[in-house]
mmCIF file of C-alpha atoms in Angstrom:
data_model
loop_
_atom_site.group_PDB
_atom_site.id
_atom_site.type_symbol
_atom_site.label_atom_id
_atom_site.label_comp_id
_atom_site.label_asym_id
_atom_site.label_seq_id
_atom_site.Cartn_x
_atom_site.Cartn_y
_atom_site.Cartn_z
ATOM 1 C CA MET A 1 9.663 14.478 -11.713
ATOM 2 C CA ALA A 2 9.632 10.922 -10.352
ATOM 3 C CA ASP A 3 5.927 11.210 -9.616
ATOM 4 C CA ARG A 4 5.216 12.148 -13.237
ATOM 5 C CA VAL A 5 7.250 9.255 -14.656
ATOM 6 C CA LEU A 6 5.737 6.716 -12.266
ATOM 7 C CA ALA A 7 2.209 7.940 -12.924
ATOM 8 C CA GLU A 8 2.472 7.927 -16.730
ATOM 9 C CA GLY A 9 5.035 5.213 -17.303
ATOM 10 C CA GLN A 10 7.165 7.390 -19.548
ATOM 11 C CA VAL A 11 7.858 11.080 -20.213
ATOM 12 C CA THR A 12 10.005 13.112 -22.598
ATOM 13 C CA ILE A 13 12.758 15.559 -21.680
ATOM 14 C CA GLU A 14 10.927 18.330 -23.509
ATOM 15 C CA GLU A 15 7.714 17.715 -21.553
ATOM 16 C CA LEU A 16 9.594 17.994 -18.271
ATOM 17 C CA VAL A 17 11.369 21.168 -19.405
ATOM 18 C CA GLN A 18 8.097 22.849 -20.344
ATOM 19 C CA GLU A 19 6.132 21.633 -17.338
ATOM 20 C CA LEU A 20 8.758 22.416 -14.704
ATOM 21 C CA GLY A 21 10.211 25.552 -16.278
ATOM 22 C CA VAL A 22 13.815 24.385 -15.929
ATOM 23 C CA SER A 23 16.666 23.808 -18.353
ATOM 24 C CA GLN A 24 17.385 20.593 -20.215
ATOM 25 C CA MET A 25 20.643 20.337 -18.279
ATOM 26 C CA THR A 26 18.720 20.388 -14.991
ATOM 27 C CA VAL A 27 16.291 17.745 -16.218
ATOM 28 C CA HIS A 28 19.123 15.492 -17.388
ATOM 29 C CA ARG A 29 20.974 15.879 -14.089
ATOM 30 C CA ASP A 30 17.887 15.100 -12.000
ATOM 31 C CA LEU A 31 16.968 12.121 -14.182
ATOM 32 C CA ASP A 32 20.485 10.773 -13.746
ATOM 33 C CA THR A 33 20.035 10.998 -9.981
ATOM 34 C CA LEU A 34 16.630 9.294 -10.060
ATOM 35 C CA GLU A 35 17.959 6.557 -12.340
ATOM 36 C CA HIS A 36 20.791 5.906 -9.903
ATOM 37 C CA GLN A 37 18.248 5.630 -7.061
ATOM 38 C CA GLY A 38 16.196 3.103 -9.038
ATOM 39 C CA TRP A 39 13.082 5.175 -9.724
ATOM 40 C CA LEU A 40 13.356 5.246 -13.510
ATOM 41 C CA ARG A 41 15.408 4.358 -16.579
ATOM 42 C CA LYS A 42 16.701 7.052 -18.925
ATOM 43 C CA VAL A 43 16.057 6.458 -22.614
ATOM 44 C CA ARG A 44 16.769 8.541 -25.686
ATOM 45 C CA GLY A 45 14.810 11.783 -25.335
ATOM 46 C CA GLY A 46 13.178 10.946 -22.015
ATOM 47 C CA ALA A 47 12.689 8.379 -19.252
ATOM 48 C CA THR A 48 10.545 5.365 -18.417
ATOM 49 C CA ALA A 49 9.518 3.996 -15.041
ATOM 50 C CA ALA A 50 11.791 1.245 -13.780
ATOM 51 C CA PRO A 51 9.790 -2.011 -13.425
ATOM 52 C CA ASN A 52 10.558 -2.341 -9.712
ATOM 53 C CA ALA A 53 9.428 1.237 -9.050
ATOM 54 C CA LEU A 54 5.983 1.079 -10.644
ATOM 55 C CA PHE A 55 3.403 2.303 -8.164
ATOM 56 C CA GLU A 56 3.704 0.177 -5.034
ATOM 57 C CA SER A 57 6.831 -1.759 -5.948
ATOM 58 C CA ASN A 58 9.336 0.296 -3.995
ATOM 59 C CA ALA A 59 9.156 0.640 -0.223
ATOM 60 C CA ARG A 60 10.927 4.004 -0.143
ATOM 61 C CA TRP A 61 8.518 5.535 -2.626
ATOM 62 C CA ARG A 62 5.432 4.129 -0.929
ATOM 63 C CA GLY A 63 6.453 5.517 2.451
ATOM 64 C CA ASN A 64 6.409 9.085 1.157
ATOM 65 C CA GLU A 65 3.082 8.923 -0.659
ATOM 66 C CA GLN A 66 -0.216 10.227 0.817
ATOM 67 C CA VAL A 67 1.196 10.317 4.349
ATOM 68 C CA ALA A 68 -1.612 12.369 5.909
ATOM 69 C CA ALA A 69 -4.302 10.195 4.329
ATOM 70 C CA LYS A 70 -2.622 7.004 5.537
ATOM 71 C CA GLU A 71 -2.396 8.317 9.087
ATOM 72 C CA ALA A 72 -6.076 9.282 9.085
ATOM 73 C CA ILE A 73 -7.062 5.895 7.686
ATOM 74 C CA CYS A 74 -5.047 4.080 10.356
ATOM 75 C CA ALA A 75 -6.545 6.233 13.105
ATOM 76 C CA ALA A 76 -9.944 4.891 12.064
ATOM 77 C CA ALA A 77 -8.607 1.349 11.813
ATOM 78 C CA LEU A 78 -7.208 1.595 15.335
ATOM 79 C CA ALA A 79 -10.744 1.720 16.716
ATOM 80 C CA ILE A 80 -11.390 -1.701 15.185
ATOM 81 C CA ALA A 81 -8.360 -3.404 16.734
ATOM 82 C CA GLU A 82 -9.369 -4.290 20.288
ATOM 83 C CA PRO A 83 -6.758 -5.021 22.967
ATOM 84 C CA GLY A 84 -6.128 -8.718 23.372
ATOM 85 C CA GLN A 85 -6.843 -9.527 19.744
ATOM 86 C CA ALA A 86 -4.627 -11.283 17.225
ATOM 87 C CA VAL A 87 -4.086 -8.772 14.438
ATOM 88 C CA ILE A 88 -2.598 -9.277 10.980
ATOM 89 C CA ILE A 89 -0.747 -6.324 9.441
ATOM 90 C CA ASP A 90 0.615 -6.723 5.928
ATOM 91 C CA ASP A 91 3.714 -5.141 4.405
ATOM 92 C CA SER A 92 1.908 -2.085 3.010
ATOM 93 C CA SER A 93 3.099 1.414 3.877
ATOM 94 C CA THR A 94 -0.561 2.307 4.433
ATOM 95 C CA ALA A 95 -0.823 0.020 7.460
ATOM 96 C CA LEU A 96 2.458 1.065 9.050
ATOM 97 C CA PRO A 97 0.983 3.929 11.132
ATOM 98 C CA LEU A 98 -1.460 1.411 12.589
ATOM 99 C CA ALA A 99 1.392 -0.784 13.795
ATOM 100 C CA ARG A 100 3.084 2.208 15.408
ATOM 101 C CA ALA A 101 -0.119 3.191 17.214
ATOM 102 C CA LEU A 102 -0.857 -0.243 18.680
ATOM 103 C CA SER A 103 1.886 0.027 21.285
ATOM 104 C CA SER A 104 -0.070 2.632 23.238
ATOM 105 C CA ARG A 105 -3.336 0.702 23.165
ATOM 106 C CA GLY A 106 -2.622 -2.411 25.196
ATOM 107 C CA ALA A 107 -1.707 -6.028 24.570
ATOM 108 C CA TYR A 108 -1.906 -7.487 21.066
ATOM 109 C CA THR A 109 -0.577 -10.381 19.068
ATOM 110 C CA VAL A 110 0.633 -9.023 15.734
ATOM 111 C CA ILE A 111 1.180 -11.383 12.812
ATOM 112 C CA THR A 112 3.115 -9.798 9.959
ATOM 113 C CA ASN A 113 5.401 -10.383 6.991
ATOM 114 C CA SER A 114 6.701 -6.796 7.121
ATOM 115 C CA LEU A 115 10.244 -6.350 8.394
ATOM 116 C CA GLN A 116 9.474 -2.725 9.211
ATOM 117 C CA VAL A 117 6.481 -3.688 11.356
ATOM 118 C CA ILE A 118 8.599 -6.318 13.096
ATOM 119 C CA ASN A 119 11.276 -3.734 13.874
ATOM 120 C CA GLU A 120 8.718 -1.168 15.021
ATOM 121 C CA LEU A 121 7.134 -3.542 17.555
ATOM 122 C CA ALA A 122 10.059 -5.773 18.528
ATOM 123 C CA GLU A 123 10.759 -4.014 21.820
ATOM 124 C CA GLU A 124 7.176 -3.274 22.833
ATOM 125 C CA PRO A 125 6.524 -5.267 26.038
ATOM 126 C CA ASP A 126 2.774 -5.600 25.492
ATOM 127 C CA ILE A 127 2.994 -6.672 21.848
ATOM 128 C CA ARG A 128 3.614 -10.285 20.912
ATOM 129 C CA VAL A 129 5.077 -10.330 17.392
ATOM 130 C CA ILE A 130 4.780 -13.370 15.142
ATOM 131 C CA ALA A 131 7.030 -12.903 12.125
ATOM 132 C CA LEU A 132 6.159 -14.744 8.932
ATOM 133 C CA GLY A 133 9.448 -15.832 7.438
ATOM 134 C CA GLY A 134 10.300 -16.681 3.875
ATOM 135 C CA GLU A 135 12.303 -15.052 1.133
ATOM 136 C CA TYR A 136 13.170 -11.424 1.883
ATOM 137 C CA HIS A 137 12.297 -8.915 -0.855
ATOM 138 C CA ALA A 138 14.078 -5.594 -0.415
ATOM 139 C CA ALA A 139 11.700 -3.699 -2.720
ATOM 140 C CA PHE A 140 8.876 -4.377 -0.247
ATOM 141 C CA ASN A 141 11.015 -4.668 2.900
ATOM 142 C CA ALA A 142 9.050 -7.837 3.542
ATOM 143 C CA PHE A 143 9.061 -11.615 3.440
ATOM 144 C CA LEU A 144 7.167 -13.017 0.471
ATOM 145 C CA GLY A 145 6.660 -16.204 -1.487
ATOM 146 C CA MET A 146 5.189 -19.668 -1.044
ATOM 147 C CA SER A 147 6.776 -20.411 2.337
ATOM 148 C CA THR A 148 5.480 -17.103 3.732
ATOM 149 C CA ALA A 149 1.989 -17.859 2.459
ATOM 150 C CA ASP A 150 2.081 -21.365 3.917
ATOM 151 C CA SER A 151 3.121 -19.942 7.280
ATOM 152 C CA ALA A 152 0.287 -17.396 7.204
ATOM 153 C CA ARG A 153 -2.299 -20.104 6.607
ATOM 154 C CA SER A 154 -1.303 -21.856 9.821
ATOM 155 C CA PHE A 155 -2.697 -18.994 11.946
ATOM 156 C CA ARG A 156 -6.161 -17.690 12.751
ATOM 157 C CA ALA A 157 -6.464 -13.993 13.584
ATOM 158 C CA ASP A 158 -9.335 -11.776 14.666
ATOM 159 C CA VAL A 159 -8.767 -9.110 12.023
ATOM 160 C CA ALA A 160 -6.430 -8.491 9.080
ATOM 161 C CA PHE A 161 -5.460 -5.024 7.916
ATOM 162 C CA LEU A 162 -4.217 -4.962 4.334
ATOM 163 C CA SER A 163 -3.729 -2.542 1.491
ATOM 164 C CA THR A 164 -3.322 -2.827 -2.272
ATOM 165 C CA SER A 165 -1.597 -1.122 -5.203
ATOM 166 C CA ALA A 166 -4.662 -0.375 -7.278
ATOM 167 C CA VAL A 167 -8.450 -0.519 -7.231
ATOM 168 C CA ASP A 168 -10.287 -0.754 -10.521
ATOM 169 C CA ASN A 169 -13.800 -1.830 -11.443
ATOM 170 C CA GLY A 170 -14.541 -3.264 -8.023
ATOM 171 C CA HIS A 171 -11.363 -5.312 -7.707
ATOM 172 C CA CYS A 172 -7.993 -4.918 -5.980
ATOM 173 C CA TYR A 173 -4.771 -5.378 -7.923
ATOM 174 C CA HIS A 174 -1.083 -5.525 -7.116
ATOM 175 C CA GLN A 175 2.054 -5.164 -9.206
ATOM 176 C CA ALA A 176 3.841 -8.217 -7.782
ATOM 177 C CA GLN A 177 2.584 -11.795 -8.026
ATOM 178 C CA GLU A 178 4.471 -12.979 -4.934
ATOM 179 C CA ASN A 179 2.826 -10.225 -2.903
ATOM 180 C CA VAL A 180 -0.639 -11.262 -4.069
ATOM 181 C CA LEU A 181 0.091 -14.836 -2.977
ATOM 182 C CA VAL A 182 0.874 -13.730 0.581
ATOM 183 C CA LYS A 183 -1.933 -11.197 0.856
ATOM 184 C CA ARG A 184 -4.488 -13.833 -0.134
ATOM 185 C CA ALA A 185 -3.130 -16.160 2.547
ATOM 186 C CA LEU A 186 -3.314 -13.358 5.116
ATOM 187 C CA MET A 187 -6.938 -12.711 4.168
ATOM 188 C CA ALA A 188 -7.776 -16.389 4.556
ATOM 189 C CA ALA A 189 -6.207 -16.428 8.023
ATOM 190 C CA ALA A 190 -8.456 -13.698 9.469
ATOM 191 C CA ARG A 191 -12.008 -13.759 10.711
ATOM 192 C CA ARG A 192 -12.476 -10.138 9.642
ATOM 193 C CA LYS A 193 -10.750 -8.391 6.727
ATOM 194 C CA VAL A 194 -10.258 -4.614 6.478
ATOM 195 C CA LEU A 195 -8.841 -2.869 3.411
ATOM 196 C CA LEU A 196 -6.896 0.332 4.062
ATOM 197 C CA VAL A 197 -6.622 2.259 0.805
ATOM 198 C CA ASP A 198 -6.262 5.984 0.101
ATOM 199 C CA HIS A 199 -8.073 7.729 -2.740
ATOM 200 C CA SER A 200 -5.038 7.786 -5.056
ATOM 201 C CA LYS A 201 -5.204 3.995 -5.491
ATOM 202 C CA PHE A 202 -8.649 4.116 -7.124
ATOM 203 C CA GLY A 203 -8.639 4.121 -10.895
ATOM 204 C CA ARG A 204 -5.088 2.797 -11.007
ATOM 205 C CA GLN A 205 -4.036 -0.347 -12.799
ATOM 206 C CA ALA A 206 -1.668 -3.088 -11.715
ATOM 207 C CA LEU A 207 -0.854 -6.456 -13.178
ATOM 208 C CA TYR A 208 -2.262 -9.095 -10.815
ATOM 209 C CA GLU A 209 -5.745 -9.333 -9.299
ATOM 210 C CA LEU A 210 -5.783 -9.677 -5.520
ATOM 211 C CA ALA A 211 -9.473 -9.885 -4.618
ATOM 212 C CA PRO A 212 -12.869 -8.250 -5.178
ATOM 213 C CA LEU A 213 -13.645 -5.359 -2.845
ATOM 214 C CA ALA A 214 -16.665 -7.365 -1.721
ATOM 215 C CA ASP A 215 -14.302 -9.882 -0.058
ATOM 216 C CA PHE A 216 -13.473 -7.273 2.594
ATOM 217 C CA ASP A 217 -15.722 -6.634 5.564
ATOM 218 C CA LEU A 218 -14.819 -2.947 5.514
ATOM 219 C CA VAL A 219 -12.944 -0.576 3.198
ATOM 220 C CA ILE A 220 -11.440 2.505 4.826
ATOM 221 C CA SER A 221 -10.393 5.370 2.562
ATOM 222 C CA ASP A 222 -10.046 9.137 2.876
ATOM 223 C CA ALA A 223 -12.512 11.909 2.167
ATOM 224 C CA GLN A 224 -10.827 12.826 -1.129
ATOM 225 C CA LEU A 225 -12.269 9.700 -2.720
ATOM 226 C CA PRO A 226 -14.190 10.919 -5.824
ATOM 227 C CA GLN A 227 -17.958 10.713 -5.708
ATOM 228 C CA GLU A 228 -18.076 8.321 -8.661
ATOM 229 C CA GLU A 229 -15.888 5.885 -6.735
ATOM 230 C CA GLN A 230 -18.163 6.218 -3.708
ATOM 231 C CA ASP A 231 -21.157 5.505 -5.927
ATOM 232 C CA ALA A 232 -19.411 2.433 -7.316
ATOM 233 C CA LEU A 233 -18.746 1.116 -3.798
ATOM 234 C CA GLN A 234 -22.391 1.569 -2.904
ATOM 235 C CA SER A 235 -23.585 -0.165 -6.074
ATOM 236 C CA LEU A 236 -21.369 -3.135 -5.231
ATOM 237 C CA GLY A 237 -22.745 -3.311 -1.689
ATOM 238 C CA VAL A 238 -19.298 -2.681 -0.201
ATOM 239 C CA ARG A 239 -19.268 -1.332 3.350
ATOM 240 C CA TYR A 240 -16.890 1.593 3.501
ATOM 241 C CA GLU A 241 -15.757 4.439 5.708
ATOM 242 C CA LEU A 242 -14.287 7.734 4.566
ATOM 243 C CA VAL A 243 -12.069 9.405 7.114
ATOM 244 C CA SER A 244 -11.628 13.112 7.620
ATOM 245 C CA GLU A 245 -12.573 15.330 10.549
ATOM 246 C CA GLU A 246 -16.032 13.800 10.344
ATOM 247 C CA PRO A 247 -15.882 10.077 9.369
ATOM 248 C CA HIS A 248 -18.665 8.863 7.083
ATOM 249 C CA ARG A 249 -20.091 5.365 7.118
ATOM 250 C CA ALA A 250 -22.106 3.709 4.387
#
């Protein structure tokens, strides 16, 4: 139910009743619960997506989306991160499995604005964690804003792993302006930039442009990426990798 509202922006009670095969009372009760949790806002005859829950704007929602694809993408990204390197990991849920996997790979310096990444790696003896401070935003479980961006620009890392809310017409977009500000600074701080993005992000729309896909040295997605999106990447000259049991490079 939440997935439908978030995907379409709004939905009617009657549509949910017909699609899910449940009673209006059940739909109303479940919408009340989701409204209380912050996923949506009930309106007369239906529900609309709450602004802070749209697509990538809620950390709890992001963490439960496309879990298998994110893990496969991060497994491929792990091969890029060499022990001894300084690695940037942003606050995306897509990159979180990568942070968790680094602890078994050797010594790294990890630069991040993600509170969850900081907590994951804080007690790892071989991982040096550099936390980018700033204003804490609970919706992203991260530090964002001008001071965070300024801090990011003071570092120079070997590789940055980032994700995005939406990919459309060869460009990355994000729902939150303060997040875009920090992600751009993180990109500028890295010698090599890798975009981690599952297939569900392609064809989506979000409010603020982050960067062209061509600004990334590599885009890693999963094998469910539609052929037309693969063709678009090739036409743009974007280097990409699709991960499944047999990774594909182009």
